[in-house]
Amino acid sequence: MKTMIQASGLVKKYGNRTVVNGLDLTIEKGEVLAIIGPNGAGKSTTLDLLLSLKKLDKGSISYWCKDPAQHIGVQLQSTPFFPGFTALENMRMFAAFYGLRPSNSELYTLLDRCSISEAAKTDATRLSGGQQKRLSIAMMLMHNPQLIFLDEPTAALDPRARREVRNLIQELAESGTTVVFMSHDMEEVHKLATRIVMICEGRIEATGTPEQLLQRYNTESLEELYIQLTDSNR
Ligand code: ADP
């Protein structure tokens, strides 16, 4: 298996508070990696470090290619669309950040892939929560990334929208995109993830496939496992 990102001994402090505390993380090609852990555990900070959005205090990160930003797609929790512009126009502007000038048919192909072409001509900020998530995924795919990061992609969605976004993530994974996502929904994690990394207090508390973790900790569900591991951390 090819390693896409290898992070070793990551440390990040805010003032005198250490929020990422010697974290080692490897992301392998083709996996669907779920990053779980309590609020405040350091998950988003770790993501920011991997994306070079924040500066490391210690540690190192190596990438599978020279220009990772060109091959990584990111969906953060809130995607600020330009108000007053349609979904299609927002996509064009976003594409410009990557120096891309996609044709209408390329954009529609992408919108179709994300089941959102019906919204092409609607003001992006007026779309429903589920449509906005799918549009933001369409936007993050514009430069055809090999690795994508999604920060709680189904949070606050209704069940139908959640299912659509999950299906989309699964399809992307099946088509060979490496996926890293964060979620507090353990059922979702069980359904989607080929591997789980649990972060507590800025460190990796446990890692393995869902089945390995259930066996190792002798629990029946990931939710139970989560409670068990976070209890022992209090
Ligand atoms: P998670 O994503 O697991 O909820 P975060 O990485 O967002 O956790 O945050 C880890 C800790 O770092 C939290 O206690 C948070 O309050 C703190 N934190 C995050 N960003 C900053 C910042 N820019 N300045 C100070 N503290 C921060």
PDB file of C-alpha atoms and ligand atoms in Angstrom:
ATOM      1  CA  MET A   1       0.000   0.000   0.000  1.00  0.00           C
ATOM      2  CA  LYS A   2       1.275   3.429  -0.880  1.00  0.00           C
ATOM      3  CA  THR A   3       1.572   5.942   1.941  1.00  0.00           C
ATOM      4  CA  MET A   4       0.125   9.323   1.075  1.00  0.00           C
ATOM      5  CA  ILE A   5       0.882  11.218   4.251  1.00  0.00           C
ATOM      6  CA  GLN A   6       3.185  10.282   7.091  1.00  0.00           C
ATOM      7  CA  ALA A   7       3.034  12.568  10.098  1.00  0.00           C
ATOM      8  CA  SER A   8       5.382  11.974  13.008  1.00  0.00           C
ATOM      9  CA  GLY A   9       5.464  13.483  16.461  1.00  0.00           C
ATOM     10  CA  LEU A  10       3.164  16.393  15.669  1.00  0.00           C
ATOM     11  CA  VAL A  11       2.966  18.988  18.409  1.00  0.00           C
ATOM     12  CA  LYS A  12       0.846  22.130  18.387  1.00  0.00           C
ATOM     13  CA  LYS A  13       0.525  24.536  21.276  1.00  0.00           C
ATOM     14  CA  TYR A  14      -1.727  27.511  21.803  1.00  0.00           C
ATOM     15  CA  GLY A  15      -0.004  29.633  24.395  1.00  0.00           C
ATOM     16  CA  ASN A  16       1.116  27.166  27.018  1.00  0.00           C
ATOM     17  CA  ARG A  17      -1.652  24.717  26.154  1.00  0.00           C
ATOM     18  CA  THR A  18      -0.623  21.677  24.114  1.00  0.00           C
ATOM     19  CA  VAL A  19      -3.552  20.609  21.938  1.00  0.00           C
ATOM     20  CA  VAL A  20      -1.717  18.196  19.647  1.00  0.00           C
ATOM     21  CA  ASN A  21       0.709  16.242  21.706  1.00  0.00           C
ATOM     22  CA  GLY A  22       3.144  13.998  19.839  1.00  0.00           C
ATOM     23  CA  LEU A  23       0.704  12.613  17.323  1.00  0.00           C
ATOM     24  CA  ASP A  24       1.760  10.073  14.678  1.00  0.00           C
ATOM     25  CA  LEU A  25      -0.555   9.490  11.751  1.00  0.00           C
ATOM     26  CA  THR A  26      -0.244   7.687   8.462  1.00  0.00           C
ATOM     27  CA  ILE A  27      -2.716   7.969   5.620  1.00  0.00           C
ATOM     28  CA  GLU A  28      -2.598   5.114   3.125  1.00  0.00           C
ATOM     29  CA  LYS A  29      -3.742   5.267  -0.469  1.00  0.00           C
ATOM     30  CA  GLY A  30      -7.256   3.975  -1.030  1.00  0.00           C
ATOM     31  CA  GLU A  31      -8.374   3.962   2.569  1.00  0.00           C
ATOM     32  CA  VAL A  32     -11.420   5.631   4.038  1.00  0.00           C
ATOM     33  CA  LEU A  33     -10.060   6.871   7.304  1.00  0.00           C
ATOM     34  CA  ALA A  34     -12.394   8.136  10.015  1.00  0.00           C
ATOM     35  CA  ILE A  35     -10.949  10.460  12.607  1.00  0.00           C
ATOM     36  CA  ILE A  36     -13.053  10.398  15.748  1.00  0.00           C
ATOM     37  CA  GLY A  37     -12.737  11.776  19.250  1.00  0.00           C
ATOM     38  CA  PRO A  38     -14.358  14.177  21.682  1.00  0.00           C
ATOM     39  CA  ASN A  39     -14.826  17.882  21.029  1.00  0.00           C
ATOM     40  CA  GLY A  40     -11.628  19.709  21.776  1.00  0.00           C
ATOM     41  CA  ALA A  41      -9.449  16.591  21.295  1.00  0.00           C
ATOM     42  CA  GLY A  42      -7.377  18.270  18.601  1.00  0.00           C
ATOM     43  CA  LYS A  43      -8.881  16.749  15.450  1.00  0.00           C
ATOM     44  CA  SER A  44      -9.406  19.986  13.527  1.00  0.00           C
ATOM     45  CA  THR A  45      -6.023  21.288  14.602  1.00  0.00           C
ATOM     46  CA  THR A  46      -4.442  18.056  13.322  1.00  0.00           C
ATOM     47  CA  LEU A  47      -6.261  18.511  10.024  1.00  0.00           C
ATOM     48  CA  ASP A  48      -5.008  22.104   9.802  1.00  0.00           C
ATOM     49  CA  LEU A  49      -1.463  20.893  10.429  1.00  0.00           C
ATOM     50  CA  LEU A  50      -1.748  18.225   7.718  1.00  0.00           C
ATOM     51  CA  LEU A  51      -3.013  20.898   5.331  1.00  0.00           C
ATOM     52  CA  SER A  52      -0.233  23.312   6.347  1.00  0.00           C
ATOM     53  CA  LEU A  53      -2.888  25.811   7.468  1.00  0.00           C
ATOM     54  CA  LYS A  54      -1.204  25.980  10.852  1.00  0.00           C
ATOM     55  CA  LYS A  55       2.439  25.863  11.764  1.00  0.00           C
ATOM     56  CA  LEU A  56       3.874  22.881  13.567  1.00  0.00           C
ATOM     57  CA  ASP A  57       5.651  23.443  16.871  1.00  0.00           C
ATOM     58  CA  LYS A  58       7.352  20.075  16.526  1.00  0.00           C
ATOM     59  CA  GLY A  59       7.243  17.024  14.311  1.00  0.00           C
ATOM     60  CA  SER A  60       7.334  16.392  10.595  1.00  0.00           C
ATOM     61  CA  ILE A  61       4.945  15.598   7.787  1.00  0.00           C
ATOM     62  CA  SER A  62       5.895  13.962   4.523  1.00  0.00           C
ATOM     63  CA  TYR A  63       3.649  13.822   1.480  1.00  0.00           C
ATOM     64  CA  TRP A  64       3.464  11.400  -1.420  1.00  0.00           C
ATOM     65  CA  CYS A  65       4.001  14.167  -3.963  1.00  0.00           C
ATOM     66  CA  LYS A  66       5.828  17.454  -4.264  1.00  0.00           C
ATOM     67  CA  ASP A  67       2.789  19.706  -4.536  1.00  0.00           C
ATOM     68  CA  PRO A  68       0.188  18.132  -2.215  1.00  0.00           C
ATOM     69  CA  ALA A  69      -2.113  21.179  -2.224  1.00  0.00           C
ATOM     70  CA  GLN A  70      -2.735  20.529  -5.917  1.00  0.00           C
ATOM     71  CA  HIS A  71      -3.914  16.992  -5.214  1.00  0.00           C
ATOM     72  CA  ILE A  72      -5.814  17.385  -1.956  1.00  0.00           C
ATOM     73  CA  GLY A  73      -9.473  18.418  -1.713  1.00  0.00           C
ATOM     74  CA  VAL A  74     -10.874  19.821   1.492  1.00  0.00           C
ATOM     75  CA  GLN A  75     -14.396  20.280   2.709  1.00  0.00           C
ATOM     76  CA  LEU A  76     -14.464  22.210   5.929  1.00  0.00           C
ATOM     77  CA  GLN A  77     -17.570  22.394   8.073  1.00  0.00           C
ATOM     78  CA  SER A  78     -18.814  25.632   6.638  1.00  0.00           C
ATOM     79  CA  THR A  79     -18.293  26.415   3.002  1.00  0.00           C
ATOM     80  CA  PRO A  80     -18.589  30.122   2.422  1.00  0.00           C
ATOM     81  CA  PHE A  81     -20.283  30.569  -0.918  1.00  0.00           C
ATOM     82  CA  PHE A  82     -20.388  33.940  -2.581  1.00  0.00           C
ATOM     83  CA  PRO A  83     -23.897  35.250  -1.916  1.00  0.00           C
ATOM     84  CA  GLY A  84     -25.889  36.435  -4.894  1.00  0.00           C
ATOM     85  CA  PHE A  85     -24.103  33.975  -7.189  1.00  0.00           C
ATOM     86  CA  THR A  86     -25.486  30.714  -8.500  1.00  0.00           C
ATOM     87  CA  ALA A  87     -23.987  27.324  -7.724  1.00  0.00           C
ATOM     88  CA  LEU A  88     -22.430  27.289 -11.176  1.00  0.00           C
ATOM     89  CA  GLU A  89     -20.931  30.762 -10.743  1.00  0.00           C
ATOM     90  CA  ASN A  90     -19.567  29.801  -7.353  1.00  0.00           C
ATOM     91  CA  MET A  91     -17.925  26.772  -8.941  1.00  0.00           C
ATOM     92  CA  ARG A  92     -16.309  28.940 -11.599  1.00  0.00           C
ATOM     93  CA  MET A  93     -14.898  31.319  -9.016  1.00  0.00           C
ATOM     94  CA  PHE A  94     -13.612  28.455  -6.932  1.00  0.00           C
ATOM     95  CA  ALA A  95     -12.038  26.867 -10.005  1.00  0.00           C
ATOM     96  CA  ALA A  96     -10.209  30.123 -10.661  1.00  0.00           C
ATOM     97  CA  PHE A  97      -8.358  29.667  -7.343  1.00  0.00           C
ATOM     98  CA  TYR A  98      -6.805  26.581  -8.887  1.00  0.00           C
ATOM     99  CA  GLY A  99      -6.185  28.362 -12.162  1.00  0.00           C
ATOM    100  CA  LEU A 100      -8.838  26.210 -13.827  1.00  0.00           C
ATOM    101  CA  ARG A 101     -11.413  27.299 -16.391  1.00  0.00           C
ATOM    102  CA  PRO A 102     -13.847  24.405 -16.601  1.00  0.00           C
ATOM    103  CA  SER A 103     -16.417  24.333 -19.398  1.00  0.00           C
ATOM    104  CA  ASN A 104     -20.129  24.255 -18.642  1.00  0.00           C
ATOM    105  CA  SER A 105     -20.292  20.600 -19.585  1.00  0.00           C
ATOM    106  CA  GLU A 106     -17.415  19.767 -17.220  1.00  0.00           C
ATOM    107  CA  LEU A 107     -19.204  21.595 -14.415  1.00  0.00           C
ATOM    108  CA  TYR A 108     -22.478  19.823 -15.125  1.00  0.00           C
ATOM    109  CA  THR A 109     -20.722  16.459 -15.168  1.00  0.00           C
ATOM    110  CA  LEU A 110     -19.405  17.213 -11.701  1.00  0.00           C
ATOM    111  CA  LEU A 111     -22.773  18.466 -10.469  1.00  0.00           C
ATOM    112  CA  ASP A 112     -24.404  15.324 -11.853  1.00  0.00           C
ATOM    113  CA  ARG A 113     -21.838  13.156 -10.108  1.00  0.00           C
ATOM    114  CA  CYS A 114     -22.839  14.865  -6.846  1.00  0.00           C
ATOM    115  CA  SER A 115     -26.562  14.677  -7.725  1.00  0.00           C
ATOM    116  CA  ILE A 116     -26.964  18.409  -7.538  1.00  0.00           C
ATOM    117  CA  SER A 117     -27.344  19.573 -11.143  1.00  0.00           C
ATOM    118  CA  GLU A 118     -30.912  20.730 -10.430  1.00  0.00           C
ATOM    119  CA  ALA A 119     -29.402  23.469  -8.262  1.00  0.00           C
ATOM    120  CA  ALA A 120     -26.952  24.789 -10.849  1.00  0.00           C
ATOM    121  CA  LYS A 121     -28.763  28.053 -11.398  1.00  0.00           C
ATOM    122  CA  THR A 122     -29.862  28.723  -7.839  1.00  0.00           C
ATOM    123  CA  ASP A 123     -28.137  31.175  -5.531  1.00  0.00           C
ATOM    124  CA  ALA A 124     -25.743  28.872  -3.649  1.00  0.00           C
ATOM    125  CA  THR A 125     -26.495  30.455  -0.280  1.00  0.00           C
ATOM    126  CA  ARG A 126     -30.190  29.641  -0.734  1.00  0.00           C
ATOM    127  CA  LEU A 127     -29.714  25.916  -1.240  1.00  0.00           C
ATOM    128  CA  SER A 128     -30.755  23.470   1.470  1.00  0.00           C
ATOM    129  CA  GLY A 129     -28.135  22.192   3.907  1.00  0.00           C
ATOM    130  CA  GLY A 130     -27.807  18.889   2.025  1.00  0.00           C
ATOM    131  CA  GLN A 131     -27.519  20.626  -1.330  1.00  0.00           C
ATOM    132  CA  GLN A 132     -24.858  22.968   0.030  1.00  0.00           C
ATOM    133  CA  LYS A 133     -22.825  20.011   1.296  1.00  0.00           C
ATOM    134  CA  ARG A 134     -23.070  18.286  -2.058  1.00  0.00           C
ATOM    135  CA  LEU A 135     -22.166  21.488  -3.866  1.00  0.00           C
ATOM    136  CA  SER A 136     -19.153  21.955  -1.616  1.00  0.00           C
ATOM    137  CA  ILE A 137     -18.094  18.376  -2.392  1.00  0.00           C
ATOM    138  CA  ALA A 138     -18.515  19.085  -6.115  1.00  0.00           C
ATOM    139  CA  MET A 139     -16.310  22.144  -5.638  1.00  0.00           C
ATOM    140  CA  MET A 140     -13.630  20.254  -3.774  1.00  0.00           C
ATOM    141  CA  LEU A 141     -13.495  17.715  -6.614  1.00  0.00           C
ATOM    142  CA  MET A 142     -12.940  20.313  -9.279  1.00  0.00           C
ATOM    143  CA  HIS A 143      -9.180  19.772  -9.472  1.00  0.00           C
ATOM    144  CA  ASN A 144      -9.611  16.003  -9.357  1.00  0.00           C
ATOM    145  CA  PRO A 145      -7.887  15.441  -6.003  1.00  0.00           C
ATOM    146  CA  GLN A 146      -6.339  12.098  -5.070  1.00  0.00           C
ATOM    147  CA  LEU A 147      -6.968  12.660  -1.374  1.00  0.00           C
ATOM    148  CA  ILE A 148      -9.946  14.390   0.213  1.00  0.00           C
ATOM    149  CA  PHE A 149     -10.595  15.600   3.743  1.00  0.00           C
ATOM    150  CA  LEU A 150     -14.129  16.114   4.983  1.00  0.00           C
ATOM    151  CA  ASP A 151     -14.819  17.696   8.354  1.00  0.00           C
ATOM    152  CA  GLU A 152     -18.145  16.308   9.631  1.00  0.00           C
ATOM    153  CA  PRO A 153     -19.680  16.135   6.149  1.00  0.00           C
ATOM    154  CA  THR A 154     -23.104  14.985   7.338  1.00  0.00           C
ATOM    155  CA  ALA A 155     -23.461  17.039  10.508  1.00  0.00           C
ATOM    156  CA  ALA A 156     -26.849  18.757  10.814  1.00  0.00           C
ATOM    157  CA  LEU A 157     -28.293  17.112   7.708  1.00  0.00           C
ATOM    158  CA  ASP A 158     -31.662  15.401   7.544  1.00  0.00           C
ATOM    159  CA  PRO A 159     -31.622  11.605   7.080  1.00  0.00           C
ATOM    160  CA  ARG A 160     -32.151  11.731   3.325  1.00  0.00           C
ATOM    161  CA  ALA A 161     -29.434  14.341   2.758  1.00  0.00           C
ATOM    162  CA  ARG A 162     -27.138  12.422   5.077  1.00  0.00           C
ATOM    163  CA  ARG A 163     -27.633   9.265   3.068  1.00  0.00           C
ATOM    164  CA  GLU A 164     -26.953  11.096  -0.195  1.00  0.00           C
ATOM    165  CA  VAL A 165     -23.717  12.556   1.118  1.00  0.00           C
ATOM    166  CA  ARG A 166     -22.635   9.161   2.497  1.00  0.00           C
ATOM    167  CA  ASN A 167     -23.376   7.494  -0.829  1.00  0.00           C
ATOM    168  CA  LEU A 168     -21.344  10.127  -2.579  1.00  0.00           C
ATOM    169  CA  ILE A 169     -18.394   9.570  -0.246  1.00  0.00           C
ATOM    170  CA  GLN A 170     -18.659   5.833  -0.820  1.00  0.00           C
ATOM    171  CA  GLU A 171     -18.697   6.310  -4.586  1.00  0.00           C
ATOM    172  CA  LEU A 172     -15.648   8.535  -4.421  1.00  0.00           C
ATOM    173  CA  ALA A 173     -13.830   5.922  -2.370  1.00  0.00           C
ATOM    174  CA  GLU A 174     -14.827   3.189  -4.814  1.00  0.00           C
ATOM    175  CA  SER A 175     -13.494   5.229  -7.688  1.00  0.00           C
ATOM    176  CA  GLY A 176     -10.091   5.328  -6.009  1.00  0.00           C
ATOM    177  CA  THR A 177     -10.074   8.589  -4.075  1.00  0.00           C
ATOM    178  CA  THR A 178      -8.478   8.333  -0.647  1.00  0.00           C
ATOM    179  CA  VAL A 179     -10.877   9.718   1.938  1.00  0.00           C
ATOM    180  CA  VAL A 180     -10.271  11.110   5.415  1.00  0.00           C
ATOM    181  CA  PHE A 181     -13.348  12.246   7.273  1.00  0.00           C
ATOM    182  CA  MET A 182     -14.336  13.295  10.753  1.00  0.00           C
ATOM    183  CA  SER A 183     -17.615  12.361  12.313  1.00  0.00           C
ATOM    184  CA  HIS A 184     -19.351  12.008  15.641  1.00  0.00           C
ATOM    185  CA  ASP A 185     -21.855   9.571  14.155  1.00  0.00           C
ATOM    186  CA  MET A 186     -20.520   6.127  15.028  1.00  0.00           C
ATOM    187  CA  GLU A 187     -23.004   4.337  12.788  1.00  0.00           C
ATOM    188  CA  GLU A 188     -21.754   6.398   9.880  1.00  0.00           C
ATOM    189  CA  VAL A 189     -18.160   5.696  10.844  1.00  0.00           C
ATOM    190  CA  HIS A 190     -18.880   1.963  10.950  1.00  0.00           C
ATOM    191  CA  LYS A 191     -20.565   2.102   7.555  1.00  0.00           C
ATOM    192  CA  LEU A 192     -17.946   4.124   5.719  1.00  0.00           C
ATOM    193  CA  ALA A 193     -14.567   3.716   7.359  1.00  0.00           C
ATOM    194  CA  THR A 194     -11.994   1.106   6.424  1.00  0.00           C
ATOM    195  CA  ARG A 195      -9.920   2.356   9.365  1.00  0.00           C
ATOM    196  CA  ILE A 196     -10.526   4.488  12.409  1.00  0.00           C
ATOM    197  CA  VAL A 197      -8.180   6.736  14.303  1.00  0.00           C
ATOM    198  CA  MET A 198      -9.387   7.927  17.646  1.00  0.00           C
ATOM    199  CA  ILE A 199      -7.816  11.096  19.008  1.00  0.00           C
ATOM    200  CA  CYS A 200      -8.046  12.031  22.674  1.00  0.00           C
ATOM    201  CA  GLU A 201      -6.216  14.938  24.243  1.00  0.00           C
ATOM    202  CA  GLY A 202      -4.037  15.504  21.230  1.00  0.00           C
ATOM    203  CA  ARG A 203      -2.834  11.931  20.902  1.00  0.00           C
ATOM    204  CA  ILE A 204      -3.935   8.786  19.130  1.00  0.00           C
ATOM    205  CA  GLU A 205      -5.830   6.688  21.618  1.00  0.00           C
ATOM    206  CA  ALA A 206      -6.683   3.788  19.315  1.00  0.00           C
ATOM    207  CA  THR A 207      -6.501   2.804  15.671  1.00  0.00           C
ATOM    208  CA  GLY A 208      -7.665  -0.119  13.584  1.00  0.00           C
ATOM    209  CA  THR A 209     -10.445  -1.307  11.318  1.00  0.00           C
ATOM    210  CA  PRO A 210     -13.895  -1.077  12.909  1.00  0.00           C
ATOM    211  CA  GLU A 211     -13.923  -4.855  13.428  1.00  0.00           C
ATOM    212  CA  GLN A 212     -10.428  -4.908  14.946  1.00  0.00           C
ATOM    213  CA  LEU A 213     -11.393  -2.203  17.419  1.00  0.00           C
ATOM    214  CA  LEU A 214     -14.631  -3.909  18.411  1.00  0.00           C
ATOM    215  CA  GLN A 215     -12.715  -7.133  19.033  1.00  0.00           C
ATOM    216  CA  ARG A 216      -9.799  -5.526  20.809  1.00  0.00           C
ATOM    217  CA  TYR A 217     -11.992  -3.648  23.249  1.00  0.00           C
ATOM    218  CA  ASN A 218     -14.635  -6.348  23.408  1.00  0.00           C
ATOM    219  CA  THR A 219     -17.501  -4.031  22.582  1.00  0.00           C
ATOM    220  CA  GLU A 220     -20.527  -4.530  20.376  1.00  0.00           C
ATOM    221  CA  SER A 221     -20.737  -1.129  18.832  1.00  0.00           C
ATOM    222  CA  LEU A 222     -18.425   1.739  18.032  1.00  0.00           C
ATOM    223  CA  GLU A 223     -20.560   3.990  20.163  1.00  0.00           C
ATOM    224  CA  GLU A 224     -19.889   1.775  23.168  1.00  0.00           C
ATOM    225  CA  LEU A 225     -16.209   1.713  22.286  1.00  0.00           C
ATOM    226  CA  TYR A 226     -16.182   5.493  22.056  1.00  0.00           C
ATOM    227  CA  ILE A 227     -17.777   5.822  25.496  1.00  0.00           C
ATOM    228  CA  GLN A 228     -15.346   3.285  26.954  1.00  0.00           C
ATOM    229  CA  LEU A 229     -12.272   5.000  25.539  1.00  0.00           C
ATOM    230  CA  THR A 230     -13.359   8.504  26.440  1.00  0.00           C
ATOM    231  CA  ASP A 231     -14.328   7.378  29.957  1.00  0.00           C
ATOM    232  CA  SER A 232     -10.834   6.046  30.562  1.00  0.00           C
ATOM    233  CA  ASN A 233      -9.496   9.416  29.481  1.00  0.00           C
ATOM    234  CA  ARG A 234     -11.348  11.523  32.018  1.00  0.00           C
TER     235      ARG A 234
HETATM  236  P1  ADP B   1     -11.596  19.133  17.814  1.00  0.00           P
HETATM  237  O1  ADP B   1     -11.562  19.376  16.339  1.00  0.00           O
HETATM  238  O2  ADP B   1     -11.163  17.760  18.201  1.00  0.00           O
HETATM  239  O3  ADP B   1     -12.921  19.489  18.429  1.00  0.00           O
HETATM  240  P2  ADP B   1      -9.781  21.362  17.934  1.00  0.00           P
HETATM  241  O4  ADP B   1      -8.565  20.954  17.211  1.00  0.00           O
HETATM  242  O5  ADP B   1     -10.742  22.265  17.243  1.00  0.00           O
HETATM  243  O6  ADP B   1     -10.534  20.078  18.508  1.00  0.00           O
HETATM  244  O7  ADP B   1      -9.351  22.117  19.281  1.00  0.00           O
HETATM  245  C1  ADP B   1      -8.438  21.568  20.227  1.00  0.00           C
HETATM  246  C2  ADP B   1      -8.295  22.546  21.356  1.00  0.00           C
HETATM  247  O8  ADP B   1      -7.573  23.686  20.896  1.00  0.00           O
HETATM  248  C3  ADP B   1      -9.622  23.082  21.878  1.00  0.00           C
HETATM  249  O9  ADP B   1      -9.579  23.140  23.271  1.00  0.00           O
HETATM  250  C4  ADP B   1      -9.733  24.452  21.275  1.00  0.00           C
HETATM  251  O10 ADP B   1     -10.438  25.306  22.133  1.00  0.00           O
HETATM  252  C5  ADP B   1      -8.274  24.873  21.152  1.00  0.00           C
HETATM  253  N1  ADP B   1      -8.065  25.778  20.021  1.00  0.00           N
HETATM  254  C6  ADP B   1      -8.375  25.537  18.733  1.00  0.00           C
HETATM  255  N2  ADP B   1      -8.004  26.562  17.937  1.00  0.00           N
HETATM  256  C7  ADP B   1      -7.426  27.494  18.767  1.00  0.00           C
HETATM  257  C8  ADP B   1      -6.831  28.777  18.562  1.00  0.00           C
HETATM  258  N3  ADP B   1      -6.728  29.307  17.342  1.00  0.00           N
HETATM  259  N4  ADP B   1      -6.363  29.420  19.659  1.00  0.00           N
HETATM  260  C9  ADP B   1      -6.447  28.869  20.885  1.00  0.00           C
HETATM  261  N5  ADP B   1      -6.969  27.659  21.146  1.00  0.00           N
HETATM  262  C10 ADP B   1      -7.473  26.982  20.105  1.00  0.00           C
END
